[in-house]
PDB file of C-alpha atoms and ligand atoms in Angstrom:
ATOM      1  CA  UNK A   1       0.000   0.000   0.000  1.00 98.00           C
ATOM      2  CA  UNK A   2       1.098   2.886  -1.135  1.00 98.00           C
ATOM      3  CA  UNK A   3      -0.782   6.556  -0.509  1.00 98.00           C
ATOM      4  CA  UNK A   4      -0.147  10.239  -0.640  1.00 98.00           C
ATOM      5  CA  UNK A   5      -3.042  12.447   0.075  1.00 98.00           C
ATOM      6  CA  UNK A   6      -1.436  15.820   0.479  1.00 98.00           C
ATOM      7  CA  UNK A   7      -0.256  16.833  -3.123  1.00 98.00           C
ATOM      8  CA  UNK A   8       0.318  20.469  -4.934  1.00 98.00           C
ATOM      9  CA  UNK A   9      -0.275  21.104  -8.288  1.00 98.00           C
ATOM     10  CA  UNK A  10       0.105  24.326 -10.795  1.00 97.00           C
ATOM     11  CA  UNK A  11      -3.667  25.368  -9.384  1.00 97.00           C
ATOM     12  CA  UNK A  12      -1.883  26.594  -6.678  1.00 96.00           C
ATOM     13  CA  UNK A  13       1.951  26.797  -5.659  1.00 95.00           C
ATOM     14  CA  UNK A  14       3.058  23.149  -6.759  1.00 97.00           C
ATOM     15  CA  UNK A  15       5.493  22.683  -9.942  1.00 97.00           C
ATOM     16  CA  UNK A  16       3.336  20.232 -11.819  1.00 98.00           C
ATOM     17  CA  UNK A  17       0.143  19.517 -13.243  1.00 98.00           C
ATOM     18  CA  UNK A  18      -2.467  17.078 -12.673  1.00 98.00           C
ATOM     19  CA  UNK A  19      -1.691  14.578 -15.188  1.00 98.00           C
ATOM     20  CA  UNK A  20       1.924  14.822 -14.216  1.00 98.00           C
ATOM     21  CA  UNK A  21       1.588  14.113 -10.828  1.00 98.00           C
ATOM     22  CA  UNK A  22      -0.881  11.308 -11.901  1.00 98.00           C
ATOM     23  CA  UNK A  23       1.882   9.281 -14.290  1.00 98.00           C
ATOM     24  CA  UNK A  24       4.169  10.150 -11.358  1.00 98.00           C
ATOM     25  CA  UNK A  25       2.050   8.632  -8.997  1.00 98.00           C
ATOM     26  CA  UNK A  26       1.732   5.437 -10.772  1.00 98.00           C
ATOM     27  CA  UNK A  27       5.168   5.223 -11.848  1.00 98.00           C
ATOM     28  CA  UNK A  28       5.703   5.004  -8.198  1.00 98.00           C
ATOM     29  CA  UNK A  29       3.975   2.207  -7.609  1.00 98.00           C
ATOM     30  CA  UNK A  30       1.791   4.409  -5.797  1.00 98.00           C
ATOM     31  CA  UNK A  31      -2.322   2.509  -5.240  1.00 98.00           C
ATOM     32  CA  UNK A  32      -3.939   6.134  -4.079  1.00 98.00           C
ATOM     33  CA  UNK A  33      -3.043   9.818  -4.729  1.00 98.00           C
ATOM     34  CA  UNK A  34      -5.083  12.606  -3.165  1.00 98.00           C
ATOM     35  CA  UNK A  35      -4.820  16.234  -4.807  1.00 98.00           C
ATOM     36  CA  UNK A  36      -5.358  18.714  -1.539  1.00 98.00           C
ATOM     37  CA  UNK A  37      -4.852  21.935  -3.111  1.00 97.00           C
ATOM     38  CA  UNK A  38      -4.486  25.223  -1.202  1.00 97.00           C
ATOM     39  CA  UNK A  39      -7.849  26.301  -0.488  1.00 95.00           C
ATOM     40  CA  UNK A  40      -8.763  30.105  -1.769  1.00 93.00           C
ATOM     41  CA  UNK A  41      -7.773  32.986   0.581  1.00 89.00           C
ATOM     42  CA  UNK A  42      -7.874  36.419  -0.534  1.00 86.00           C
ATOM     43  CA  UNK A  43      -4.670  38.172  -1.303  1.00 81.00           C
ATOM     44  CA  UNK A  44      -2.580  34.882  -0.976  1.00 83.00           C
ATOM     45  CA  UNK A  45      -0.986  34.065  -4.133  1.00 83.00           C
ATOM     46  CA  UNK A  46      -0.016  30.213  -3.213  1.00 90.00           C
ATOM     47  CA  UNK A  47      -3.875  29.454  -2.870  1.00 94.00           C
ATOM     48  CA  UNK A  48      -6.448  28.096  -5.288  1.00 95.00           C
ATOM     49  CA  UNK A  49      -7.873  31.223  -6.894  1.00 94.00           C
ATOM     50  CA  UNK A  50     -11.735  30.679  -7.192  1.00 93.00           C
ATOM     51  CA  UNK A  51     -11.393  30.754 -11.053  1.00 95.00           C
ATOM     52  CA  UNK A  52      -8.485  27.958 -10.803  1.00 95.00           C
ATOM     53  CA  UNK A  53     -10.647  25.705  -7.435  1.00 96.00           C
ATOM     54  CA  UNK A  54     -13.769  25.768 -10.344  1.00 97.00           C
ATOM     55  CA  UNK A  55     -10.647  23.852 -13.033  1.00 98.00           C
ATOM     56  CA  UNK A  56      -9.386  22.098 -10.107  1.00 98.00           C
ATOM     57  CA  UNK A  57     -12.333  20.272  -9.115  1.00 98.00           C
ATOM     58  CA  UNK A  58     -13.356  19.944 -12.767  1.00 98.00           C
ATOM     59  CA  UNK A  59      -9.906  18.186 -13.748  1.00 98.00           C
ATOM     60  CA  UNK A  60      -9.262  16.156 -10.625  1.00 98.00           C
ATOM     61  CA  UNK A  61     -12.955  14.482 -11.308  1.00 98.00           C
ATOM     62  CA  UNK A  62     -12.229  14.283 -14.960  1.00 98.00           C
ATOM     63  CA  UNK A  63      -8.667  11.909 -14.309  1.00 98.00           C
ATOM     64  CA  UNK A  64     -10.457   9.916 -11.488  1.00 98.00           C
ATOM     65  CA  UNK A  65     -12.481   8.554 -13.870  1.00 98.00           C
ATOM     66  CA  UNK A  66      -9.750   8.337 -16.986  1.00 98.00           C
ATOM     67  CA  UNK A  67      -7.246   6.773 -14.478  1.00 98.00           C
ATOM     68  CA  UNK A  68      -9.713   4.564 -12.477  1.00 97.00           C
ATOM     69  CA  UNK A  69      -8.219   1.040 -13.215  1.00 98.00           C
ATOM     70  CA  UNK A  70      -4.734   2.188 -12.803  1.00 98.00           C
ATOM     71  CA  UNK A  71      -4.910   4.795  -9.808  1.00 98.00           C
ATOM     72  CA  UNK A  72      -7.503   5.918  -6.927  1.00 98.00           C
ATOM     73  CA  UNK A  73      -7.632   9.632  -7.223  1.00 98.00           C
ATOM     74  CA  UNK A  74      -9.227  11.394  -4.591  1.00 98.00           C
ATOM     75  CA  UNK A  75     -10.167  14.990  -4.575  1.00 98.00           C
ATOM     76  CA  UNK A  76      -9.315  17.106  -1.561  1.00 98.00           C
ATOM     77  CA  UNK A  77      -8.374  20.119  -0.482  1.00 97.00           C
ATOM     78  CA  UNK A  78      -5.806  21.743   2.432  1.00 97.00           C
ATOM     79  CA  UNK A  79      -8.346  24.311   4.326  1.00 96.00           C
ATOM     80  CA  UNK A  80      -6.401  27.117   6.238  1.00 96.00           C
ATOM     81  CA  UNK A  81      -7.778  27.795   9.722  1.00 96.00           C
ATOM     82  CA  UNK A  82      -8.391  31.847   8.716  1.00 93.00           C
ATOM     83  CA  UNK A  83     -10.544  31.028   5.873  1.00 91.00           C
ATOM     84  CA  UNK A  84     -13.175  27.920   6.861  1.00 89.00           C
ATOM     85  CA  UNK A  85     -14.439  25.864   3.928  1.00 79.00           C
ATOM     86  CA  UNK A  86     -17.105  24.916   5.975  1.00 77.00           C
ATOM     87  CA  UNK A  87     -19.353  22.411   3.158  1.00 85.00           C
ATOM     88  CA  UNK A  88     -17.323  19.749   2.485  1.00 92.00           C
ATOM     89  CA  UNK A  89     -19.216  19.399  -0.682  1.00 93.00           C
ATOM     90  CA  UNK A  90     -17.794  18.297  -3.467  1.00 96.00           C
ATOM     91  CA  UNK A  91     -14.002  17.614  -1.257  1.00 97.00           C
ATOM     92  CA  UNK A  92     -13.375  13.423  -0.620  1.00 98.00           C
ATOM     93  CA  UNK A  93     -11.427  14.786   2.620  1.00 98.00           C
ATOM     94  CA  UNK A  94     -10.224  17.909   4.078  1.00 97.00           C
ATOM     95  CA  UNK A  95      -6.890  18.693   5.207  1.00 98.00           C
ATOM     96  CA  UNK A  96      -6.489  21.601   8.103  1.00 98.00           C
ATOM     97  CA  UNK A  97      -3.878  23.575   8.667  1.00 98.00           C
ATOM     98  CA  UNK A  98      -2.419  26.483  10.080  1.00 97.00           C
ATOM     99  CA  UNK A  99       0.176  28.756   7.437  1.00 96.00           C
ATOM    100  CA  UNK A 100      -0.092  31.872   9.474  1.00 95.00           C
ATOM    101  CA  UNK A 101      -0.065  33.907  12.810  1.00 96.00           C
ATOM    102  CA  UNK A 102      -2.336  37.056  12.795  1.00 95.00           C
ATOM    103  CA  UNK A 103      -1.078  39.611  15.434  1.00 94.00           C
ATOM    104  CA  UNK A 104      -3.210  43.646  15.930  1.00 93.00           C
ATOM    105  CA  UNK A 105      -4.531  43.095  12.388  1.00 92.00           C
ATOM    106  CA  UNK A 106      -0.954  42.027  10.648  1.00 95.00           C
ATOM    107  CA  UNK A 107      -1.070  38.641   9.053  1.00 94.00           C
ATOM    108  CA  UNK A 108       2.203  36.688   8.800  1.00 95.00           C
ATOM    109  CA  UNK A 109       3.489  33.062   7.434  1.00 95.00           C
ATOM    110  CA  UNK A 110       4.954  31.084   9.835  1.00 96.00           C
ATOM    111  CA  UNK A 111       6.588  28.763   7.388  1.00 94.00           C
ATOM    112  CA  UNK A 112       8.168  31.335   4.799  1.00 94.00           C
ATOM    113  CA  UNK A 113      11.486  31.870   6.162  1.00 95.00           C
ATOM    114  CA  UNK A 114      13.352  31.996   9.632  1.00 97.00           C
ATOM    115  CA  UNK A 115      14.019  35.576   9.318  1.00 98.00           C
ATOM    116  CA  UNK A 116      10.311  36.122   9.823  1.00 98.00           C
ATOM    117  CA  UNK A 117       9.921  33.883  13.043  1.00 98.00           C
ATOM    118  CA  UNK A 118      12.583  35.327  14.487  1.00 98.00           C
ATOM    119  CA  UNK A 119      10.902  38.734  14.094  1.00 98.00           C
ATOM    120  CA  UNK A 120       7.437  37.485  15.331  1.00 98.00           C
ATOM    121  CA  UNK A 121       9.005  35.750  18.494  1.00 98.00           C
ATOM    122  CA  UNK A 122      10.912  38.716  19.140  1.00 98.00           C
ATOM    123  CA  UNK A 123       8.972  41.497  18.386  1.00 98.00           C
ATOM    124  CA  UNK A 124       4.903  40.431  18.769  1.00 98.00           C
ATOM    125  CA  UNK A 125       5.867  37.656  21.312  1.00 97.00           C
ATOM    126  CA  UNK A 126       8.251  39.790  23.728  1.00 97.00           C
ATOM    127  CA  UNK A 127      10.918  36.970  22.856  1.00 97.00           C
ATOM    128  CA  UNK A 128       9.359  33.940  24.199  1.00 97.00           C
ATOM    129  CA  UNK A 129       8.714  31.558  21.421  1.00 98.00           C
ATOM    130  CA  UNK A 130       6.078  29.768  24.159  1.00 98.00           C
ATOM    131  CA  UNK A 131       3.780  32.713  23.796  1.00 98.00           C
ATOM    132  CA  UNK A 132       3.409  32.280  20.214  1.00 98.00           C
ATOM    133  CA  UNK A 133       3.506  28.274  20.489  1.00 98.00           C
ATOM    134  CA  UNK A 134       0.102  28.797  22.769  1.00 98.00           C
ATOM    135  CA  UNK A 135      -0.897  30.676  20.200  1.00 97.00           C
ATOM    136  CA  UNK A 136      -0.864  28.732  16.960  1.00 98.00           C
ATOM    137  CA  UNK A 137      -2.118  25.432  18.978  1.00 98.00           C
ATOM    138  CA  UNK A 138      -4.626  27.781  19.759  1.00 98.00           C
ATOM    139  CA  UNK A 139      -5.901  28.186  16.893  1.00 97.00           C
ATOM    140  CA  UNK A 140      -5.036  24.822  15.411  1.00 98.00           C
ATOM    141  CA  UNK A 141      -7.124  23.456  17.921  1.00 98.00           C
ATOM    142  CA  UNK A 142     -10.504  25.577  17.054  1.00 97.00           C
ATOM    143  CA  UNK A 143     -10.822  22.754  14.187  1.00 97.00           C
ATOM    144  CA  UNK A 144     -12.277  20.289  17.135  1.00 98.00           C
ATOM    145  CA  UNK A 145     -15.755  21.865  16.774  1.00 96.00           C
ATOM    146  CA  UNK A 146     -15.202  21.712  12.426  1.00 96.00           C
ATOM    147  CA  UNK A 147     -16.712  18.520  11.444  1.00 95.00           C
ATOM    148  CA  UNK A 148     -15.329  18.975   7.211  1.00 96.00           C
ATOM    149  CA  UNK A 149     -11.994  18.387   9.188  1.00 97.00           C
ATOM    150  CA  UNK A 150     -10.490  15.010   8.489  1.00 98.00           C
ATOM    151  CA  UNK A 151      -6.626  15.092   8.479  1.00 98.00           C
ATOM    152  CA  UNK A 152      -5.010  17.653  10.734  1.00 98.00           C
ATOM    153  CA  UNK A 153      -2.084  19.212   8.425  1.00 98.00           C
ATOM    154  CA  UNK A 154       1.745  19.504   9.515  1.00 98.00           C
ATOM    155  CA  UNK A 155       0.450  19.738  13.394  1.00 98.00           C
ATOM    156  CA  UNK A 156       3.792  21.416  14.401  1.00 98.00           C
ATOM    157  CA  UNK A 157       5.001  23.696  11.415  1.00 98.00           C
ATOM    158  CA  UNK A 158       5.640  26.258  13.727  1.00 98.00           C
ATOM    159  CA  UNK A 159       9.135  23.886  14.366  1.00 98.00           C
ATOM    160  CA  UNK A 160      10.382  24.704  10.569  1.00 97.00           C
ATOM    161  CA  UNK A 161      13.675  26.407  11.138  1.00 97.00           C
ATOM    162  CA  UNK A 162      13.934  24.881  14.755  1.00 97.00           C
ATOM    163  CA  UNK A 163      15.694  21.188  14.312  1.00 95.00           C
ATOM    164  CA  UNK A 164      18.824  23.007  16.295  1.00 95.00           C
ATOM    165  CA  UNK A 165      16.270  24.422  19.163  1.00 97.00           C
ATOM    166  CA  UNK A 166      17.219  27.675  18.505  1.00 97.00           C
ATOM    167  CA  UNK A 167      13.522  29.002  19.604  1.00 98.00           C
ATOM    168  CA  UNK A 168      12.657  26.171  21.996  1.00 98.00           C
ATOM    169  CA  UNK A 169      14.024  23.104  23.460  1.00 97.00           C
ATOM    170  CA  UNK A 170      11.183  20.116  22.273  1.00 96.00           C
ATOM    171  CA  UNK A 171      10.931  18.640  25.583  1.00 95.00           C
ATOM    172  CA  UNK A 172      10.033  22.110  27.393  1.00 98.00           C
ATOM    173  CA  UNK A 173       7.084  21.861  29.163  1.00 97.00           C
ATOM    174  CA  UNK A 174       5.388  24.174  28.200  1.00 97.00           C
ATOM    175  CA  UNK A 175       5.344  23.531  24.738  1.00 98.00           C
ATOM    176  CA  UNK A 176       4.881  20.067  24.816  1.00 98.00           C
ATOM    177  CA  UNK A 177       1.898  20.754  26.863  1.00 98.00           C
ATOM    178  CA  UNK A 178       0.452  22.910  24.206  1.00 98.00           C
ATOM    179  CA  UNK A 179       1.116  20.156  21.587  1.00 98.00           C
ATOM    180  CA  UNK A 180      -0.008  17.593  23.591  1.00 98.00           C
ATOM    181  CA  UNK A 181      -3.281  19.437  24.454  1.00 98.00           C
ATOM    182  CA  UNK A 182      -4.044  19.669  20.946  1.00 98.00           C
ATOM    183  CA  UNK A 183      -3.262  16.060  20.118  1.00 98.00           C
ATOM    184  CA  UNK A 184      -5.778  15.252  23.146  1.00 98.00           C
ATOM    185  CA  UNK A 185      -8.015  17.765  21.550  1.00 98.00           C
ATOM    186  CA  UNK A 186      -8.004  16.403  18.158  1.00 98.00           C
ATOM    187  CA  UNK A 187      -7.532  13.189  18.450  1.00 98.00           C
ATOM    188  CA  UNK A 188     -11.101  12.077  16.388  1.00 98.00           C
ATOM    189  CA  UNK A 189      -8.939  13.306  13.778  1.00 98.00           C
ATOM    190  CA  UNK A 190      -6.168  11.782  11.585  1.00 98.00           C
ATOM    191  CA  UNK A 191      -2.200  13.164  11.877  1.00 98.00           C
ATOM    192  CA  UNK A 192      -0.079  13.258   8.729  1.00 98.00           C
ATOM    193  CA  UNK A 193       3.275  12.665   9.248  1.00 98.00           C
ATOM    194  CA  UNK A 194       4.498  15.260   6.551  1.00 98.00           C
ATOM    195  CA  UNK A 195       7.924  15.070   5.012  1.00 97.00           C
ATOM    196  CA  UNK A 196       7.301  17.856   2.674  1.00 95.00           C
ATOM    197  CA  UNK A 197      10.089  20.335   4.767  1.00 95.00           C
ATOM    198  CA  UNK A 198      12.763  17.650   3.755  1.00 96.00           C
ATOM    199  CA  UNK A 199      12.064  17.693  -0.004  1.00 91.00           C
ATOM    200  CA  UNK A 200      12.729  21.436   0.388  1.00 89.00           C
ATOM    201  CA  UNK A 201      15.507  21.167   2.117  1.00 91.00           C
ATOM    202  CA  UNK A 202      14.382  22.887   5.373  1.00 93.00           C
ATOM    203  CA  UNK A 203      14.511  20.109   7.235  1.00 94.00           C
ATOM    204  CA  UNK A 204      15.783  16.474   7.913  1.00 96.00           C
ATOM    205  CA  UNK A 205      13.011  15.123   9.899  1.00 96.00           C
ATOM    206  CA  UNK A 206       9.323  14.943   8.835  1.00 97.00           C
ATOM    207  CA  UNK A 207       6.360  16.843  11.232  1.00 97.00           C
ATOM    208  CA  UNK A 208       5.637  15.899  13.725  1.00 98.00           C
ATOM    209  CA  UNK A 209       8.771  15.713  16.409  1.00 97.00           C
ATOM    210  CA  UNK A 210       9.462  11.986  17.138  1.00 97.00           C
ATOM    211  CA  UNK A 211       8.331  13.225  20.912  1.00 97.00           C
ATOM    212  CA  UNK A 212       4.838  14.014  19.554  1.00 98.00           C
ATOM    213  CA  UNK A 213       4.196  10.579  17.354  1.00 98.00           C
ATOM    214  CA  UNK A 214       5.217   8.771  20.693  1.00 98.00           C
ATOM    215  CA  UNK A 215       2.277  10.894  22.757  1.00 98.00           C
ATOM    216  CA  UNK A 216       0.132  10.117  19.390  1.00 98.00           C
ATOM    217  CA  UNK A 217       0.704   6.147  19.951  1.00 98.00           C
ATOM    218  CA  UNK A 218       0.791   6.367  23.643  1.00 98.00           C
ATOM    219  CA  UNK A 219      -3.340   8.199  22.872  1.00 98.00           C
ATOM    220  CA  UNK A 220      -3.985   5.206  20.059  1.00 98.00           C
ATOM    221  CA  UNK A 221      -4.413   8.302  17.454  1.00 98.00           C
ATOM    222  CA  UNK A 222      -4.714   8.070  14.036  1.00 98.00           C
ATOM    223  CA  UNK A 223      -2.095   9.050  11.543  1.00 98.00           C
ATOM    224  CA  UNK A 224      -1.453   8.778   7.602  1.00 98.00           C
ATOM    225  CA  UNK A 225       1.142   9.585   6.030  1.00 98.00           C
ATOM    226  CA  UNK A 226       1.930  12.681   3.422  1.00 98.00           C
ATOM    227  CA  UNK A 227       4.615  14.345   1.463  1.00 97.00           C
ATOM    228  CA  UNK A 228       3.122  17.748   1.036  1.00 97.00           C
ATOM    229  CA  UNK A 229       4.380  16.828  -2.269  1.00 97.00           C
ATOM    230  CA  UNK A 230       4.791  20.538  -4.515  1.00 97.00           C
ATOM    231  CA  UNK A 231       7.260  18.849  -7.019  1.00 97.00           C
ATOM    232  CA  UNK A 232       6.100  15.517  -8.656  1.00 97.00           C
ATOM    233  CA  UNK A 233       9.895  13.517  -8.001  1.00 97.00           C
ATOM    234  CA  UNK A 234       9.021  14.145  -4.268  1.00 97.00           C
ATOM    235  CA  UNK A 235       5.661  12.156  -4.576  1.00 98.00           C
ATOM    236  CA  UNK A 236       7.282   9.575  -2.016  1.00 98.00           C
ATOM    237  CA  UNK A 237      10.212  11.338  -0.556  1.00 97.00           C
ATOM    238  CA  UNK A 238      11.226  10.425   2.562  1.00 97.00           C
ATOM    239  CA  UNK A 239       9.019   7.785   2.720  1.00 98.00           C
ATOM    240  CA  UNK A 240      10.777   4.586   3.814  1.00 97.00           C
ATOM    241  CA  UNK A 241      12.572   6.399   6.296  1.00 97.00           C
ATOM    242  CA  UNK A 242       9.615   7.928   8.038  1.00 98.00           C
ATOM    243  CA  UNK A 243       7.816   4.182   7.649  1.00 98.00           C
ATOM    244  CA  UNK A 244      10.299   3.154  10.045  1.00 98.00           C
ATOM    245  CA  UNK A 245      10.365   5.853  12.064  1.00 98.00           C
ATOM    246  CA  UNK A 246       6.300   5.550  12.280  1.00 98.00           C
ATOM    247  CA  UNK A 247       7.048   1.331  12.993  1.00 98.00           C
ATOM    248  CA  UNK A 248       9.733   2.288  15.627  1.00 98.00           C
ATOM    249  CA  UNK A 249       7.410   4.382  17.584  1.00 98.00           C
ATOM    250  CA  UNK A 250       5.145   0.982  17.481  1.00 98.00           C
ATOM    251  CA  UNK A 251       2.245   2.394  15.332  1.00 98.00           C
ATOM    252  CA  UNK A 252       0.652  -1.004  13.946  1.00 98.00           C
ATOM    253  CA  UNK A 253      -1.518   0.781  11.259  1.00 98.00           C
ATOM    254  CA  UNK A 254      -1.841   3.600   9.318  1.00 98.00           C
ATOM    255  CA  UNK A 255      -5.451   5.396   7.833  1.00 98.00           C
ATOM    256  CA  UNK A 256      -6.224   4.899   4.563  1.00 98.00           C
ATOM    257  CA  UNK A 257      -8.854   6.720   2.280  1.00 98.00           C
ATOM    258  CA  UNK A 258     -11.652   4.205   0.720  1.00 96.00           C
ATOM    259  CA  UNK A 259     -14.017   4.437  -1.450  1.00 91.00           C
ATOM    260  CA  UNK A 260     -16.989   4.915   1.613  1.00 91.00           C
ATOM    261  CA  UNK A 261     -14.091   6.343   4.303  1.00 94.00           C
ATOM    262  CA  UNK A 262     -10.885   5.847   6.129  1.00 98.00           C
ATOM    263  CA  UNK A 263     -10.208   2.252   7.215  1.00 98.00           C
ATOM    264  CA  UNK A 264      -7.180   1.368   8.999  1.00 98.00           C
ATOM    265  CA  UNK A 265      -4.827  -0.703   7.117  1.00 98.00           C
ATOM    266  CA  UNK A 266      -1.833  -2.894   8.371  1.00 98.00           C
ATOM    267  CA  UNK A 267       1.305  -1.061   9.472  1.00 98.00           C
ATOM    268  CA  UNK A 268       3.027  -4.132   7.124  1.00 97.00           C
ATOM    269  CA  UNK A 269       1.320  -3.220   4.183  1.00 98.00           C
ATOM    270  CA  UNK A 270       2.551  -0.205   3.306  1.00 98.00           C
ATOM    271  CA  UNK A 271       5.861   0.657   1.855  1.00 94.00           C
TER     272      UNK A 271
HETATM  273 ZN1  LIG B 301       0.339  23.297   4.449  1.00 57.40          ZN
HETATM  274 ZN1  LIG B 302       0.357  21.507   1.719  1.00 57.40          ZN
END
């Protein structure tokens, strides 16, 4: 078993188009791809615009049927928490995720580049990279009450440039708290484990820290796992090495989108 459900194409900031990413897909042996394009949000160019979501939703549907007895295509898309999609109507699933911090009426990306974490720790969060961790799984955590919800998206993105701890240690206890509260929170949901950071070189270790898939087996939680894939040769990067980093941490299943619903399929069948 092979799956990807959180996939970028040229409807929003991914290289590649549909069909690419499709031949891709089954070049890599892969049994289900889901597209989860960027849902719209004004005056954010890596989102759907609502001209390209109408062609989106048009193609995806179109291939699912062309490519039916050589691929499952699912259509999906990645929700951000400041702009609810609400219907899920006409999505398979819906990812949900958090791309930004809003601070007296400023709006910005926590997952652009270091230089602009550093200034929101500093400068809106008086230094303390806790404040703006309570924060973010603050908001993150709002999508308990959002039933269009299925997969919670990159739970701890706000870690991007922090592999060396240079904002926070991952075992203080205050921000483990915070993520652990949300995993308790969430935890009718589905986890990706997302390796897109390492295809981009930002990081060597999918989301989420190793500490937080251990709480996530300890609470019998589901996960899936994802590539945030933007670039069609990264459909499956980092894959075997996060399947043994998801077996290691004793997960004996993974969630897998069917044709009615997720079903839990054996940790052995997947590579
Ligand atoms: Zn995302
Ligand atoms: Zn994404």
């Amino acid at each position: 078993m092979r799956q990807n459900l959180h996939t970028h194409s040229t409807y929003c900031d991914g290289k590649n188009s549909i069909r690419d990413m499709i031949e891709t897909a089954i070049e890599k042996k892969f049994d289900i791809l889901g597209f989860s394009g960027h849902g719209y949000m004004p005056l954010d160019n890596c989102s759907m615009s609502v001209e390209n979501t109408r062609k989106y939703i048009a193609e995806v549907t179109a291939m699912k049927e062309e490519y039916k007895d050589r691929l499952t295509i699912f259509l999906g898309v990645e929700q951000d928490v400041l702009n609810r999609v609400m219907v899920k109507e006409p999505f398979d699933f819906i990812i949900g995720s958090c791309h930004e911090m809003i601070h007296e009426g400023q709006i910005l990306p926590i997952d652009y580049n270091r230089g602009i974490m550093e200034f929101m720790t500093d400068v809106w969060y008086g230094g303390d990279f806790r404040v703006l961790a309570k924060e973010y799984y603050t908001m993150i955590r709002k999508m308990k009450e959002w039933d269009e919800v299925d997969i919670v998206g990159h739970l701890d993105l706000i870690t991007k440039y922090n592999e060396d701890e240079s904002f926070i240690s991952f075992t203080d206890p205050a921000y483990i708290k915070e993520a652990c509260d949300t995993v308790d929170a969430l935890k009718d949901k589905i986890f990706e484990v997302n390796t897109g950071a390492i295809a981009r070189g930002y990081r060597k270790t999918p989301y989420p820290h190793i500490s937080l898939l251990k709480y996530m087996k300890e609470k019998d939680v589901r996960i899936c796992l994802n590539s945030d894939c933007h670039n069609m040769d990264d459909l499956d990067c980092f894959y075997n090495e996060s399947l043994e980093m998801i077996r290691a941490c004793g997960f004996k299943s993974m969630s897998v989108l069917g044709e009615d619903w997720f079903y839990e399929e054996d940790i052995d069948s997947f590579f």
